[in-house]
mmCIF file of C-alpha atoms and ligand atoms in Angstrom:
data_model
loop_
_atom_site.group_PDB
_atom_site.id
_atom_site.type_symbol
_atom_site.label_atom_id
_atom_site.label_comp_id
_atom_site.label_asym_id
_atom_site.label_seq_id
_atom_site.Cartn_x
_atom_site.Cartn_y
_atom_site.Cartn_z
ATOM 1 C CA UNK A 1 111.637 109.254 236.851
ATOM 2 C CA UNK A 2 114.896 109.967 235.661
ATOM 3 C CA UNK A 3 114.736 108.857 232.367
ATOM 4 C CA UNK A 4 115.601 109.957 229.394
ATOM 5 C CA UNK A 5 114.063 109.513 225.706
ATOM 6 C CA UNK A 6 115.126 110.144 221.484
ATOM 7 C CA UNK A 7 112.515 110.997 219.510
ATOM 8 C CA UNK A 8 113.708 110.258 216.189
ATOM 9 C CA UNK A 9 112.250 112.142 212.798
ATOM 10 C CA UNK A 10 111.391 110.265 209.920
ATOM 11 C CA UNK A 11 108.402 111.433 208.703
ATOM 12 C CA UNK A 12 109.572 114.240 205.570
ATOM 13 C CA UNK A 13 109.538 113.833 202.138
ATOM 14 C CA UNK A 14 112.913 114.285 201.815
ATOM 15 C CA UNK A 15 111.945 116.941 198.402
ATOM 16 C CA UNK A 16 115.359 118.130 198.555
ATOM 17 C CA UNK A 17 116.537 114.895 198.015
ATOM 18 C CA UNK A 18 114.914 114.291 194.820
ATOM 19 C CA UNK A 19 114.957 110.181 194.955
ATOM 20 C CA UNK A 20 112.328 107.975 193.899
ATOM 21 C CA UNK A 21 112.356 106.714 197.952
ATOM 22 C CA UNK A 22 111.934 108.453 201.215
ATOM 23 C CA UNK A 23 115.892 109.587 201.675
ATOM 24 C CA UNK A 24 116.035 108.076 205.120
ATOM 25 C CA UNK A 25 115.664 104.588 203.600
ATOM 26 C CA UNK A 26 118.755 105.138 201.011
ATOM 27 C CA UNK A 27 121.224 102.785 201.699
ATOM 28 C CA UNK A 28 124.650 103.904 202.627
ATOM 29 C CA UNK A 29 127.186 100.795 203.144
ATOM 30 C CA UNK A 30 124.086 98.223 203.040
ATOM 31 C CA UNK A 31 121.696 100.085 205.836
ATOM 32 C CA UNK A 32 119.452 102.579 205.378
ATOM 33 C CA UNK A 33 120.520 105.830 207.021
ATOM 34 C CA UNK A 34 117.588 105.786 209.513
ATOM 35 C CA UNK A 35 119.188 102.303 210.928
ATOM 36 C CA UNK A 36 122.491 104.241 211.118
ATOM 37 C CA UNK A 37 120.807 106.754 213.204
ATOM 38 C CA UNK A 38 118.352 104.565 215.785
ATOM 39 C CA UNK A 39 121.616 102.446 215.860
ATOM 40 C CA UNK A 40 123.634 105.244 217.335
ATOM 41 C CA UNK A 41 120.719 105.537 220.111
ATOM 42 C CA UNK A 42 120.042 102.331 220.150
ATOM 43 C CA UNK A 43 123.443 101.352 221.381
ATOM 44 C CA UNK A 44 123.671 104.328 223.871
ATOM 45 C CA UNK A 45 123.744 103.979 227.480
ATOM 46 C CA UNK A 46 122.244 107.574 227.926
ATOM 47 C CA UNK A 47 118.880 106.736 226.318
ATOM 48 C CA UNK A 48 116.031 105.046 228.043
ATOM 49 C CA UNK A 49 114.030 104.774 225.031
ATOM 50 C CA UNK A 50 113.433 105.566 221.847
ATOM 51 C CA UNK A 51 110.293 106.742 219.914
ATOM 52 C CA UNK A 52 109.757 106.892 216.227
ATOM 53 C CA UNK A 53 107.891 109.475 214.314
ATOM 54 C CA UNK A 54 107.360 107.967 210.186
ATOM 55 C CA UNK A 55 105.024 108.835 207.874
ATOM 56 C CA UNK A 56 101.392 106.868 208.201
ATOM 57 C CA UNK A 57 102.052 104.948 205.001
ATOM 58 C CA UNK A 58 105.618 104.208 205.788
ATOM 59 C CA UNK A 59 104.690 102.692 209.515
ATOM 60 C CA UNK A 60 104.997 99.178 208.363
ATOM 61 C CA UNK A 61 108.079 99.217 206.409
ATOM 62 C CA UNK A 62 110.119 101.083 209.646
ATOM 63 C CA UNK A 63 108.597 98.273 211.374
ATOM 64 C CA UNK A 64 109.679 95.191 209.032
ATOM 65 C CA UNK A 65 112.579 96.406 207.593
ATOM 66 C CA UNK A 66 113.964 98.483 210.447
ATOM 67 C CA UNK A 67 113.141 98.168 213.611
ATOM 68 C CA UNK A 68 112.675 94.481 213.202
ATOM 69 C CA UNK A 69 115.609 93.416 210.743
ATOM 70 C CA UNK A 70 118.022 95.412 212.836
ATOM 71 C CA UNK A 71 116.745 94.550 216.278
ATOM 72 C CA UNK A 72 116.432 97.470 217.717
ATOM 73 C CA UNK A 73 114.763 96.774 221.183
ATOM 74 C CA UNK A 74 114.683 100.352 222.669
ATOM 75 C CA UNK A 75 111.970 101.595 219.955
ATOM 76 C CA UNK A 76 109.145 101.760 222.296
ATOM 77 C CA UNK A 77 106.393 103.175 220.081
ATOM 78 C CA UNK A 78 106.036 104.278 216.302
ATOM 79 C CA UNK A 79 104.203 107.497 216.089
ATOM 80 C CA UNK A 80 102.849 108.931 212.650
ATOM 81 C CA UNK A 81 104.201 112.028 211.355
ATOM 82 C CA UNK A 82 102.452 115.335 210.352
ATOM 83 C CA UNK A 83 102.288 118.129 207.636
ATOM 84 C CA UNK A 84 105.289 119.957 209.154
ATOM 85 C CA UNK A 85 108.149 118.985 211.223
ATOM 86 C CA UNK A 86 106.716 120.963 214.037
ATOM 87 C CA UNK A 87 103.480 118.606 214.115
ATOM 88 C CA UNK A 88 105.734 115.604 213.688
ATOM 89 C CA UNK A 89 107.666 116.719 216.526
ATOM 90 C CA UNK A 90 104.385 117.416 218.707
ATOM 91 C CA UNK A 91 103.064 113.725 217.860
ATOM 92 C CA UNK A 92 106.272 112.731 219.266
ATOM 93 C CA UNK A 93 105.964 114.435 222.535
ATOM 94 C CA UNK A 94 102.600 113.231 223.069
ATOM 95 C CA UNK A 95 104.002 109.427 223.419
ATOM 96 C CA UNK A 96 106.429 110.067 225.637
ATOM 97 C CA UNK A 97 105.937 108.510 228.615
ATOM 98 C CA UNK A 98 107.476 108.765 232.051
ATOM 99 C CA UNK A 99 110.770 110.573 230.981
ATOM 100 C CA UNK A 100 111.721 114.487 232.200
ATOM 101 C CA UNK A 101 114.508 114.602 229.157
ATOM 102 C CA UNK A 102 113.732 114.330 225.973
ATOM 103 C CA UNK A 103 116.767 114.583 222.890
ATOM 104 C CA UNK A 104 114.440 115.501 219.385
ATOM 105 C CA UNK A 105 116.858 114.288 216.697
ATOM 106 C CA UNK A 106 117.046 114.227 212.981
ATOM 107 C CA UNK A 107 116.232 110.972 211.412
ATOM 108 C CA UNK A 108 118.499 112.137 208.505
ATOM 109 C CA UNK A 109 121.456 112.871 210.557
ATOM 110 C CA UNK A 110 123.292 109.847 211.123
ATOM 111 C CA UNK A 111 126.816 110.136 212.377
ATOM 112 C CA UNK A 112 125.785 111.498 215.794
ATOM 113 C CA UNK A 113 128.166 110.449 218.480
ATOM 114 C CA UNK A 114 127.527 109.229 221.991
ATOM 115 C CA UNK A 115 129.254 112.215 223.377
ATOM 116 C CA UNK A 116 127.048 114.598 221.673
ATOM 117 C CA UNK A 117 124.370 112.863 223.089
ATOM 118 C CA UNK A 118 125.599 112.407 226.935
ATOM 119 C CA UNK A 119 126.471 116.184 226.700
ATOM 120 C CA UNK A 120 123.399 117.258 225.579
ATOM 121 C CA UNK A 121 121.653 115.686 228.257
ATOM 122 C CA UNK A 122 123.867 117.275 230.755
ATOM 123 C CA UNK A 123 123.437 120.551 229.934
ATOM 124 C CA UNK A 124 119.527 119.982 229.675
ATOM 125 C CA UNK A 125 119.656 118.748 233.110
ATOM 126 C CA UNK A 126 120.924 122.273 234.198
ATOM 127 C CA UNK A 127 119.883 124.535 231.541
ATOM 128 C CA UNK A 128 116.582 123.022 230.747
ATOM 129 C CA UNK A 129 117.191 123.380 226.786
ATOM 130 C CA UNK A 130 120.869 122.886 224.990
ATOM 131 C CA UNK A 131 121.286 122.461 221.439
ATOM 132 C CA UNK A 132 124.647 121.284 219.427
ATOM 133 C CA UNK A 133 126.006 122.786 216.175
ATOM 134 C CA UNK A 134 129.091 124.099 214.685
ATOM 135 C CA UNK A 135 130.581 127.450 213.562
ATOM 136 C CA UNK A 136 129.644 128.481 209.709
ATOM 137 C CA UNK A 137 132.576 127.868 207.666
ATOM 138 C CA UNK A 138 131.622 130.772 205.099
ATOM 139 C CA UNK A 139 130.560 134.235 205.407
ATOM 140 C CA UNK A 140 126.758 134.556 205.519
ATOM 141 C CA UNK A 141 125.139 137.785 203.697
ATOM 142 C CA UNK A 142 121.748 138.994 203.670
ATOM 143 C CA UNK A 143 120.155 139.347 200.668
ATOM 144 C CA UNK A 144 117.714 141.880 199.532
ATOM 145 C CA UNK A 145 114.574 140.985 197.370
ATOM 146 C CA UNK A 146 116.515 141.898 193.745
ATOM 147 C CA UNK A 147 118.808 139.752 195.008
ATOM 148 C CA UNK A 148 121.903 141.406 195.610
ATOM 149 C CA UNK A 149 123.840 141.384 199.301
ATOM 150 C CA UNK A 150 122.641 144.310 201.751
ATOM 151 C CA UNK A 151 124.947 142.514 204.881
ATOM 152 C CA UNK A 152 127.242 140.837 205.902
ATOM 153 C CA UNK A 153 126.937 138.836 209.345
ATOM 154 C CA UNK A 154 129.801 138.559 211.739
ATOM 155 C CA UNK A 155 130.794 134.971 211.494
ATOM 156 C CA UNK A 156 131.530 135.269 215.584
ATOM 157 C CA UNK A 157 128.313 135.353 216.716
ATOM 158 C CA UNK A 158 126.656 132.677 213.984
ATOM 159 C CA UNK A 159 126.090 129.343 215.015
ATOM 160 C CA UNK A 160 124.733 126.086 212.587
ATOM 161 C CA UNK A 161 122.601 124.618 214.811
ATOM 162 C CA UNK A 162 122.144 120.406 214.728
ATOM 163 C CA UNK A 163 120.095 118.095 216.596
ATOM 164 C CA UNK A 164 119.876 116.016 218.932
ATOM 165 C CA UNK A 165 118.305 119.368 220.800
ATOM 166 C CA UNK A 166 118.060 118.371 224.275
ATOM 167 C CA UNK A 167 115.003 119.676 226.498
ATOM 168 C CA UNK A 168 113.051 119.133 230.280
ATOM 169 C CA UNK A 169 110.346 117.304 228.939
ATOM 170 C CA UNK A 170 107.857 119.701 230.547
ATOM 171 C CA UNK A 171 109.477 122.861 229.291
ATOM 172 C CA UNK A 172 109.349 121.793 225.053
ATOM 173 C CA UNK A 173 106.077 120.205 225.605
ATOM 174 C CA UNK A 174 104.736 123.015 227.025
ATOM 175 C CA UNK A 175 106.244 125.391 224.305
ATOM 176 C CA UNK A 176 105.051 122.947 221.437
ATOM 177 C CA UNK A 177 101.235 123.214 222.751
ATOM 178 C CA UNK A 178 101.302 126.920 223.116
ATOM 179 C CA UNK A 179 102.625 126.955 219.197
ATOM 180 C CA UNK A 180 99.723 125.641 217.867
ATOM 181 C CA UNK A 181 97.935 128.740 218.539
ATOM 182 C CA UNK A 182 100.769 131.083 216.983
ATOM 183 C CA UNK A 183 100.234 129.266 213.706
ATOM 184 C CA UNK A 184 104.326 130.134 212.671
ATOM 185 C CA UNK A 185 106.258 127.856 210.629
ATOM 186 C CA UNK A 186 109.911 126.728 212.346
ATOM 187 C CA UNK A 187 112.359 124.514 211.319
ATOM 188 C CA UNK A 188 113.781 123.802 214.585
ATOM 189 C CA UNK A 189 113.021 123.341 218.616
ATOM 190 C CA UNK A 190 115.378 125.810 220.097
ATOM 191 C CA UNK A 191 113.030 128.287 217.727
ATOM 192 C CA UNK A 192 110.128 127.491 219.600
ATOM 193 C CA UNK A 193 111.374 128.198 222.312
ATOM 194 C CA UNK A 194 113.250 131.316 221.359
ATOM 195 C CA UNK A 195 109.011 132.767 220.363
ATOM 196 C CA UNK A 196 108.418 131.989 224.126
ATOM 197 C CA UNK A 197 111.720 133.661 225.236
ATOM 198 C CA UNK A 198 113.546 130.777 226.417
ATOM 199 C CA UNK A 199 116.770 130.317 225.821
ATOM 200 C CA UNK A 200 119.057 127.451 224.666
ATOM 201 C CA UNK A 201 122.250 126.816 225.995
ATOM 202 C CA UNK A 202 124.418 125.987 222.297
ATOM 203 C CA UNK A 203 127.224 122.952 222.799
ATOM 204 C CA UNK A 204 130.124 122.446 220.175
ATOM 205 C CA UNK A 205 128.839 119.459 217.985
ATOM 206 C CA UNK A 206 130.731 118.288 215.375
ATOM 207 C CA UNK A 207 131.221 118.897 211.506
ATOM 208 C CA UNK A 208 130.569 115.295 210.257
ATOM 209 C CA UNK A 209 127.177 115.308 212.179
ATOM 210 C CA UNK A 210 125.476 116.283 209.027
ATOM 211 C CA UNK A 211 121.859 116.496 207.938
ATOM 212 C CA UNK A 212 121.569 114.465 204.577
ATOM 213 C CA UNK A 213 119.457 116.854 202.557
ATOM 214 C CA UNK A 214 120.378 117.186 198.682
ATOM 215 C CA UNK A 215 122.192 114.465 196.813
ATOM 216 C CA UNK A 216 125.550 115.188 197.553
ATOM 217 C CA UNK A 217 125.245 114.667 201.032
ATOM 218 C CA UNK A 218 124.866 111.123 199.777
ATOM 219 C CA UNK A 219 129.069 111.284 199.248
ATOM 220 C CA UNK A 220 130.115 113.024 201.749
ATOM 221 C CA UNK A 221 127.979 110.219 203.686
ATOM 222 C CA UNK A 222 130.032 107.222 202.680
ATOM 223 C CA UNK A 223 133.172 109.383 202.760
ATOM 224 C CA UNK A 224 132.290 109.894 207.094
ATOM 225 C CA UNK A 225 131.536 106.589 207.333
ATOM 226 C CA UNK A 226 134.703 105.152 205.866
ATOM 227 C CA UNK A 227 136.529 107.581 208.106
ATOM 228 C CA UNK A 228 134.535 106.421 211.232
ATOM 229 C CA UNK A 229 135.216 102.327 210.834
ATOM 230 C CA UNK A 230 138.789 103.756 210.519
ATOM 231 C CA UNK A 231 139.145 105.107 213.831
ATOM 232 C CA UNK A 232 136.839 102.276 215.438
ATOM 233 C CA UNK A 233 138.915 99.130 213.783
HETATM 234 N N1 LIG B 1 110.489 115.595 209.316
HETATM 235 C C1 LIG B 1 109.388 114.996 209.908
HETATM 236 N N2 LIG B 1 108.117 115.429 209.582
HETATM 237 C C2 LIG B 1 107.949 116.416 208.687
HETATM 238 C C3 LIG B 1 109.068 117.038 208.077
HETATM 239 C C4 LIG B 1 110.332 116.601 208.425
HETATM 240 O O1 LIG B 1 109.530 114.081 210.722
HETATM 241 N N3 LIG B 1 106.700 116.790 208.374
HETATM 242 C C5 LIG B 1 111.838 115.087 209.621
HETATM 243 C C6 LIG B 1 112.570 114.551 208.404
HETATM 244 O O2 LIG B 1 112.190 113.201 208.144
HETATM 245 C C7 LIG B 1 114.030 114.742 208.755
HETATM 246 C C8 LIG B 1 114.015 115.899 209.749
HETATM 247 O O3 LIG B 1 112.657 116.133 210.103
HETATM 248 O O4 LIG B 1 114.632 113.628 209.351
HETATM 249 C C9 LIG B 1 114.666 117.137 209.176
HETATM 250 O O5 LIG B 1 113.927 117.613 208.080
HETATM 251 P P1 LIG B 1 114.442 117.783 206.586
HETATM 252 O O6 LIG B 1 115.884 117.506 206.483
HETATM 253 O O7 LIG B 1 113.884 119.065 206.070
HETATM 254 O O8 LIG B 1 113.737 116.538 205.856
HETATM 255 P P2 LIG B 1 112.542 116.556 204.849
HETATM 256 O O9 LIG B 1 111.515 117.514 205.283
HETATM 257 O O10 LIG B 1 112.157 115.126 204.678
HETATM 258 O O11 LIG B 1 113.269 117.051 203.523
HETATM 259 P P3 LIG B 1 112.806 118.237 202.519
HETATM 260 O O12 LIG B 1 112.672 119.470 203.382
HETATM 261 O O13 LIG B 1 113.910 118.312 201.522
HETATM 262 O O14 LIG B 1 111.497 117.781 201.913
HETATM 263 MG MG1 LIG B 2 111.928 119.630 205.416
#
């Protein structure tokens, strides 16, 4: 059973966003970015399959206008999403089947590369949990409640962590079940693991793996992709 398996994130809002349509289904050259992203995995030699978390009401439309328009063979099962990205995550887990790695990525996050993902497997093969991300590019105060700085943090020791977060299957879904008890809030895996003092190993990732959250995202977007058909034609 050495097999591994995405489980891909769709099921937001996308609030930050503030579009009339779920942001994941905004086009960016012609495809919406979730096709850009289950492409990426899709295409990979590294992943086994592929599971879907969407929102209840959006099931249908990943269905038609994804997953079947774009032919994307490796989507095993489509999984509805919950409240918080924890419970979408925890859905998720509970449909995988017969695989010890499992990569939980960002639907938003499009321009991961195959390397990210074969390295993150790697070192979740030895390390049991490994994470990518990149080095903040500005200095990163702390604020206090009248809203003026208190800190500064030392820029060597901060890391912007990204998904794909790569885990032993066992080990997150063992960590996810004990969190429903906690009842805490966390906007990541490697957090849940941190409240059950595990650690994460942390891989370089890459810059352009960006999360498309607020509307200007949506440029730098096309900008990435341009650049990426560069280097591939
Ligand atoms: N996500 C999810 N289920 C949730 C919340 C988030 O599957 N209940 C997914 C999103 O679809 C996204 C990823 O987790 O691909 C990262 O979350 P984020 O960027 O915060 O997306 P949204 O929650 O959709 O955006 P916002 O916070 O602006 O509403
Ligand atoms: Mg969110």
């Amino acid at each position: 059973m050495n097999k591994t398996c995405a489980i891909v994130l769709a099921a937001g809002k996308g609030k930050r966003m503030k579009s009339n349509i779920n942001k994941q289904f905004i086009k960016i050259n012609d495809m919406p970015i979730l096709a850009h992203t289950l492409n990426v995995f899709n295409k990979s030699k590294y992943i086994d399959k592929i599971i879907l978390v969407a929102a209840e009401d959006e099931i249908s439309y990943c269905k038609e206008k994804i997953i079947c328009k774009y032919n994307f063979n490796n989507v095993v099962s489509i999984v509805k999403g919950g409240k918080e990205r924890q419970n979408s995550v925890y859905n998720g887990l509970k449909a995988v089947k017969n695989c010890n790695i499992v990569l939980i990525h960002d639907g938003a996050r499009p321009f991961i590369s195959d390397d990210i993902i074969k390295k993150g497997i790697e070192f979740a093969r030895i390390y049991g949990a490994a994470a990518c991300g990149v080095m903040p590019k500005d200095t990163i105060k702390i604020k206090d409640t009248n809203g003026f700085s208190k800190s500064s943090l030392n820029r060597e020791n901060l890391f912007i962590v990204q998904t794909p977060q790569c885990f032993k299957y066992d080990l997150i879904r063992k960590c996810h079940e004990k969190l429903i008890d906690k009842k805490v809030k966390v906007t990541d895996d490697t957090s849940v693991l941190e409240i059950f003092n595990y650690k994460t190993y942390l891989y370089d990732g890459d810059y352009s793996n960006i999360k498309i959250t607020t509307p200007e995202d949506l440029i730098i977007a096309k900008e990435i992709l341009k650049e990426s058909k560069q280097k591939i034609y």
